[in-house]
Amino acid sequence: MQHWLVKSEPEKYSWADLVRDGRTMWDGVRNYQARNNMQQMQPGDLVLYYHSVSEKAVVGIAKVEKAAYPDPTAEEGKWVVVDLVPFRDFKEPVTLEQIKQDKRLERIALLRQSRLSVMPLKAEEFDILLALGN
C-alpha cells in the first residue's frame, strides 16, 4: 500500500463535500508530475486530504477506490482521474505550521514542492501526520 496527499481548496471541494458525496472523481489535474503520481495510485491506498489556500491543514483520510482512468473533463492530453472515498476524519486538523515545526517532516513533499496538488508520502510521514491529527 502507498500513501498520498491531495490538495483542494475548501471553497471549491472540501472534505465535508467528499464526506457528503461519499465518493468523488478526482479530476482537473493538469500538472504532469501530479498526473504521474495519480497513475501510480491503486485501490486501497490511503490519501491525506489537505485543505489548501485558506485553511492550510490536513483534515481527513480518503481511500483510492478506483485506479487511474482517462479524465472525461480533459479536452486534450493524456490526463487521468482516480476515484476517492472518505475513510476517516482527523480529530484535529494538522496545520501547515505544525508540519513546518516538526523536524521529522522537514523533507515532506508538501514543504519541498508546495505547488504540487498530488504527492506521495513515505509511510513514516503518513504515520506522523496521522498521530498529530488524532
PDB file of N, CA and C in Angstrom, residues 13 19 31 33 43 51 57 60 63 73 77 79 82 88 93 98-99 101-103 128:
ATOM      1  N   TYR A  13     -13.878  22.341  -3.299  1.00  0.00           N
ATOM      2  CA  TYR A  13     -14.345  20.994  -2.950  1.00  0.00           C
ATOM      3  C   TYR A  13     -13.680  20.604  -1.639  1.00  0.00           C
ATOM      4  N   VAL A  19     -17.238  13.877   2.138  1.00  0.00           N
ATOM      5  CA  VAL A  19     -17.996  13.062   3.100  1.00  0.00           C
ATOM      6  C   VAL A  19     -19.479  13.047   2.706  1.00  0.00           C
ATOM      7  N   ASN A  31      -1.130  18.980 -14.185  1.00  0.00           N
ATOM      8  CA  ASN A  31       0.301  19.054 -13.916  1.00  0.00           C
ATOM      9  C   ASN A  31       0.857  17.661 -14.166  1.00  0.00           C
ATOM     10  N   GLN A  33       3.595  16.054 -13.223  1.00  0.00           N
ATOM     11  CA  GLN A  33       4.078  15.295 -12.070  1.00  0.00           C
ATOM     12  C   GLN A  33       2.912  14.784 -11.225  1.00  0.00           C
ATOM     13  N   PRO A  43      -6.213   1.002  -5.826  1.00  0.00           N
ATOM     14  CA  PRO A  43      -7.311   0.845  -4.861  1.00  0.00           C
ATOM     15  C   PRO A  43      -6.790   0.399  -3.495  1.00  0.00           C
ATOM     16  N   HIS A  51      -6.619  20.762   2.945  1.00  0.00           N
ATOM     17  CA  HIS A  51      -7.290  21.994   2.525  1.00  0.00           C
ATOM     18  C   HIS A  51      -6.216  23.049   2.279  1.00  0.00           C
ATOM     19  N   ALA A  57      -4.377  22.909   6.009  1.00  0.00           N
ATOM     20  CA  ALA A  57      -4.356  21.870   7.032  1.00  0.00           C
ATOM     21  C   ALA A  57      -4.822  20.541   6.458  1.00  0.00           C
ATOM     22  N   GLY A  60      -8.493  15.078   6.780  1.00  0.00           N
ATOM     23  CA  GLY A  60      -9.112  13.765   6.728  1.00  0.00           C
ATOM     24  C   GLY A  60      -8.293  12.773   5.925  1.00  0.00           C
ATOM     25  N   LYS A  63      -9.617   7.061   0.733  1.00  0.00           N
ATOM     26  CA  LYS A  63      -9.036   5.864   0.121  1.00  0.00           C
ATOM     27  C   LYS A  63      -9.229   5.949  -1.381  1.00  0.00           C
ATOM     28  N   THR A  73     -13.076  15.218 -18.255  1.00  0.00           N
ATOM     29  CA  THR A  73     -13.155  16.677 -18.361  1.00  0.00           C
ATOM     30  C   THR A  73     -12.027  17.258 -19.200  1.00  0.00           C
ATOM     31  N   GLY A  77      -4.719  16.072 -24.279  1.00  0.00           N
ATOM     32  CA  GLY A  77      -3.695  15.464 -23.435  1.00  0.00           C
ATOM     33  C   GLY A  77      -4.136  14.165 -22.823  1.00  0.00           C
ATOM     34  N   TRP A  79      -4.627  13.115 -19.626  1.00  0.00           N
ATOM     35  CA  TRP A  79      -4.878  13.383 -18.218  1.00  0.00           C
ATOM     36  C   TRP A  79      -5.723  12.267 -17.635  1.00  0.00           C
ATOM     37  N   VAL A  82      -8.688   9.619 -10.567  1.00  0.00           N
ATOM     38  CA  VAL A  82      -8.882   8.467  -9.697  1.00  0.00           C
ATOM     39  C   VAL A  82     -10.161   8.730  -8.915  1.00  0.00           C
ATOM     40  N   ARG A  88     -11.770   8.483   6.964  1.00  0.00           N
ATOM     41  CA  ARG A  88     -11.833   8.892   8.363  1.00  0.00           C
ATOM     42  C   ARG A  88     -11.480  10.371   8.503  1.00  0.00           C
ATOM     43  N   PRO A  93      -7.452  19.137  12.856  1.00  0.00           N
ATOM     44  CA  PRO A  93      -6.683  19.410  11.636  1.00  0.00           C
ATOM     45  C   PRO A  93      -5.198  19.562  11.971  1.00  0.00           C
ATOM     46  N   GLN A  98       2.179  23.434  11.951  1.00  0.00           N
ATOM     47  CA  GLN A  98       2.597  22.267  12.728  1.00  0.00           C
ATOM     48  C   GLN A  98       3.559  21.405  11.922  1.00  0.00           C
ATOM     49  N   ILE A  99       3.253  21.222  10.657  1.00  0.00           N
ATOM     50  CA  ILE A  99       4.098  20.397   9.784  1.00  0.00           C
ATOM     51  C   ILE A  99       5.479  21.022   9.650  1.00  0.00           C
ATOM     52  N   GLN A 101       7.000  22.904  11.734  1.00  0.00           N
ATOM     53  CA  GLN A 101       7.714  22.898  13.010  1.00  0.00           C
ATOM     54  C   GLN A 101       8.195  21.507  13.427  1.00  0.00           C
ATOM     55  N   ASP A 102       7.690  20.469  12.789  1.00  0.00           N
ATOM     56  CA  ASP A 102       8.057  19.096  13.163  1.00  0.00           C
ATOM     57  C   ASP A 102       9.279  18.668  12.355  1.00  0.00           C
ATOM     58  N   LYS A 103      10.413  18.529  13.016  1.00  0.00           N
ATOM     59  CA  LYS A 103      11.674  18.179  12.349  1.00  0.00           C
ATOM     60  C   LYS A 103      11.580  16.853  11.588  1.00  0.00           C
ATOM     61  N   ILE A 128       3.211   9.939  11.072  1.00  0.00           N
ATOM     62  CA  ILE A 128       3.411  11.120  11.897  1.00  0.00           C
ATOM     63  C   ILE A 128       2.220  12.064  11.795  1.00  0.00           C
TER      64      ILE A 128
END
